Amino acid sequence: MEIRRADQIAHTLEQLVFAGEFQDGERLDELKLAEKFQVSRTPIREALQVLVASGMAEQIPRRGVFIRQPRPVELMEMFETMAEIEAVCGRLAATRMSDDDLEVLRAVNDRCQQASQEADHERYYSENEAFHQIIYRGAANSFLEKQALQLQNRLSAYRRTQLRFRGRLTQSMNEHSEILEALANGDAENAARVLRDHVAIQGEKFHQLMAGFNR
């Protein structure tokens, strides 16, 4: 799946923020970024809007776009909320997903497995997003799906980054297997539990994540 140039730039900017090259509150200069990436200002503007949409940046009228990093407590709260939303989606999807939905989910999971084996983190993240979105739809609750998608987008940069922790891709795939088994068995409570644990970021994982964008 080809990624458009603006999204590639946005992903690179996310990593530069985590690497400490841009600080919280720093203004992102379109002209300098266009020179840095050797593109016109159009894909830069589009990339900045991706960051704004995800919440990693804030657009202030007549001033520009500025980096905005959440405080540790705010980030923890968002992950806790995401974990609970995913749990509800899993609980509902376990009894509402059709056999066709499950087949599509298995196919996407196979693509996750291939990306994991190739250590292709970007491809894995893209397929992993699709995996979760199928579960959101499978819950058959449009309001819940909308909330899940909004928070998934808000946390995208941080969830993408944690996939680069050593061993995380393998661990994530093992968790996917548990999720698929619970959904296929119609086990609502187990589906909720494994999805909550899959998304929750606590203890060492949280310290790793915080260290990753506070260097």
XYZ file of C-alpha atoms in Angstrom:
215
model
C 0.000 0.000 0.000
C 1.595 3.259 -1.134
C 1.812 6.015 1.452
C 1.319 9.538 0.159
C 4.228 11.945 0.544
C 2.447 14.146 3.102
C 1.875 11.137 5.380
C 5.508 10.081 5.013
C 6.602 13.561 6.055
C 4.169 13.566 8.969
C 5.532 10.222 10.197
C 9.100 11.510 9.911
C 8.193 14.643 11.850
C 6.657 12.479 14.582
C 9.928 10.577 14.916
C 11.906 13.826 14.982
C 9.699 15.047 17.821
C 10.363 11.832 19.740
C 14.082 12.191 19.003
C 14.031 15.651 20.572
C 14.702 17.660 17.412
C 11.493 19.619 17.950
C 10.418 20.783 21.383
C 7.006 21.209 22.930
C 5.622 24.597 21.859
C 8.040 25.007 18.948
C 6.654 26.520 15.745
C 6.937 24.379 12.591
C 8.202 26.593 9.778
C 6.686 25.562 6.423
C 9.474 27.065 4.336
C 12.287 25.453 6.313
C 10.521 22.109 6.290
C 9.957 22.343 2.526
C 13.703 22.873 2.096
C 14.514 20.043 4.502
C 12.301 17.523 2.682
C 12.958 19.004 -0.771
C 9.282 19.393 -1.606
C 6.867 22.219 -2.260
C 4.987 23.762 0.631
C 1.769 21.924 -0.319
C 2.742 18.474 1.065
C 4.261 20.233 4.085
C 0.942 21.953 4.807
C -0.847 18.608 4.393
C 1.651 16.898 6.710
C 1.163 19.587 9.348
C -2.583 19.070 9.165
C -2.015 15.350 9.803
C -0.115 16.299 12.967
C -2.855 18.725 13.984
C -5.545 16.080 13.405
C -3.643 13.586 15.554
C -3.182 16.163 18.309
C 0.611 16.188 18.114
C 0.488 19.789 16.907
C -1.802 22.746 17.410
C -2.768 25.329 14.813
C -3.087 28.853 16.160
C -4.807 31.339 13.808
C -2.432 33.880 12.235
C 0.513 32.375 14.121
C 1.063 28.918 12.629
C 1.389 25.305 13.705
C 3.120 24.440 16.980
C 4.257 21.143 18.493
C 2.038 20.016 21.346
C 3.116 17.070 23.458
C 0.706 15.768 26.090
C 1.819 15.692 29.694
C 2.500 12.217 31.119
C -0.738 12.128 33.109
C -2.761 13.205 30.070
C -1.129 10.528 27.911
C -1.759 7.839 30.520
C -5.401 8.922 30.771
C -5.818 8.705 26.996
C -4.369 5.189 26.900
C -6.591 4.113 29.791
C -9.634 5.466 27.948
C -8.577 3.813 24.692
C -8.139 0.476 26.464
C -11.651 0.660 27.899
C -13.180 1.686 24.566
C -11.431 -1.230 22.861
C -12.715 -3.556 25.582
C -16.306 -2.449 24.975
C -15.843 -2.863 21.216
C -14.498 -6.370 21.752
C -17.319 -7.325 24.104
C -19.965 -6.230 21.593
C -18.150 -7.539 18.522
C -17.865 -11.018 20.048
C -21.623 -11.454 19.706
C -22.295 -9.178 16.738
C -19.554 -9.855 14.194
C -20.557 -12.001 11.220
C -18.531 -14.921 9.888
C -17.571 -12.734 6.937
C -16.277 -10.065 9.324
C -14.147 -12.660 11.057
C -12.700 -13.857 7.764
C -11.725 -10.300 6.861
C -10.166 -9.890 10.310
C -8.143 -13.084 9.844
C -6.927 -11.890 6.433
C -5.764 -8.578 7.895
C -4.081 -10.429 10.745
C -2.206 -12.555 8.209
C -0.859 -9.341 6.699
C 0.134 -8.180 10.180
C 2.016 -11.456 10.602
C 3.878 -10.983 7.342
C 4.856 -7.420 8.264
C 5.992 -8.629 11.685
C 8.177 -11.342 10.176
C 9.748 -8.750 7.877
C 10.160 -6.280 10.774
C 8.299 -3.720 8.676
C 7.052 -1.474 11.468
C 5.202 1.019 9.266
C 3.357 -1.674 7.357
C 2.568 -3.478 10.592
C 1.111 -0.322 12.106
C -1.058 0.297 9.051
C -2.409 -3.265 9.056
C -2.804 -3.177 12.834
C -4.940 -0.046 12.538
C -7.140 -1.880 10.042
C -7.341 -4.892 12.388
C -8.721 -2.736 15.186
C -11.042 -0.793 12.902
C -12.724 -4.039 11.794
C -13.437 -4.771 15.454
C -14.843 -1.261 15.936
C -17.215 -1.847 13.008
C -17.997 -5.323 14.284
C -19.354 -3.821 17.498
C -22.261 -2.521 15.381
C -22.515 0.713 17.342
C -21.802 3.721 15.124
C -21.368 6.173 17.996
C -18.871 3.897 19.742
C -17.034 3.319 16.458
C -16.686 7.072 15.924
C -15.260 7.595 19.410
C -12.832 4.703 18.938
C -11.604 6.051 15.610
C -11.080 9.547 17.012
C -8.988 8.316 19.919
C -7.120 5.829 17.737
C -6.088 8.748 15.540
C -5.166 10.865 18.568
C -2.829 8.173 19.880
C -1.464 7.035 16.521
C 2.020 8.523 16.925
C 2.508 6.957 20.349
C 1.100 3.553 19.413
C 3.301 3.518 16.306
C 6.388 4.352 18.358
C 5.866 1.619 20.968
C 5.834 -0.992 18.197
C 9.566 -0.337 17.844
C 10.298 -1.525 21.377
C 12.276 -4.748 21.305
C 9.993 -7.772 21.075
C 6.810 -5.727 20.821
C 5.823 -6.939 17.319
C 5.982 -10.588 18.397
C 4.084 -9.821 21.594
C 1.447 -7.894 19.650
C 0.921 -10.803 17.255
C 0.482 -13.215 20.172
C -2.167 -10.878 21.579
C -3.884 -10.762 18.176
C -4.192 -14.538 18.272
C -5.943 -14.345 21.643
C -8.261 -11.623 20.354
C -9.201 -13.632 17.279
C -9.853 -16.764 19.346
C -12.117 -14.904 21.769
C -14.083 -13.235 18.980
C -14.444 -16.489 17.015
C -15.704 -18.257 20.146
C -18.183 -15.483 20.893
C -16.523 -15.071 24.296
C -17.498 -11.480 25.088
C -15.775 -11.156 28.460
C -12.506 -12.673 27.271
C -12.548 -10.524 24.130
C -12.948 -7.456 26.335
C -10.130 -8.553 28.626
C -7.568 -9.324 25.939
C -8.309 -6.146 23.987
C -8.025 -4.048 27.142
C -4.672 -5.629 27.968
C -3.530 -5.323 24.338
C -4.021 -1.545 24.283
C -3.291 -0.619 27.905
C 0.138 0.902 28.408
C 1.379 0.558 31.955
C 4.509 0.087 33.989
C 7.653 -0.468 31.968
C 5.938 0.112 28.621
C 4.814 3.560 29.756
C 8.284 4.455 31.062
C 9.766 3.369 27.722
C 7.287 5.484 25.826
C 7.891 8.544 27.994
C 11.641 8.148 27.624
C 11.167 7.892 23.865
C 9.762 11.386 23.457
C 11.402 13.173 26.379
C 15.003 12.645 25.338
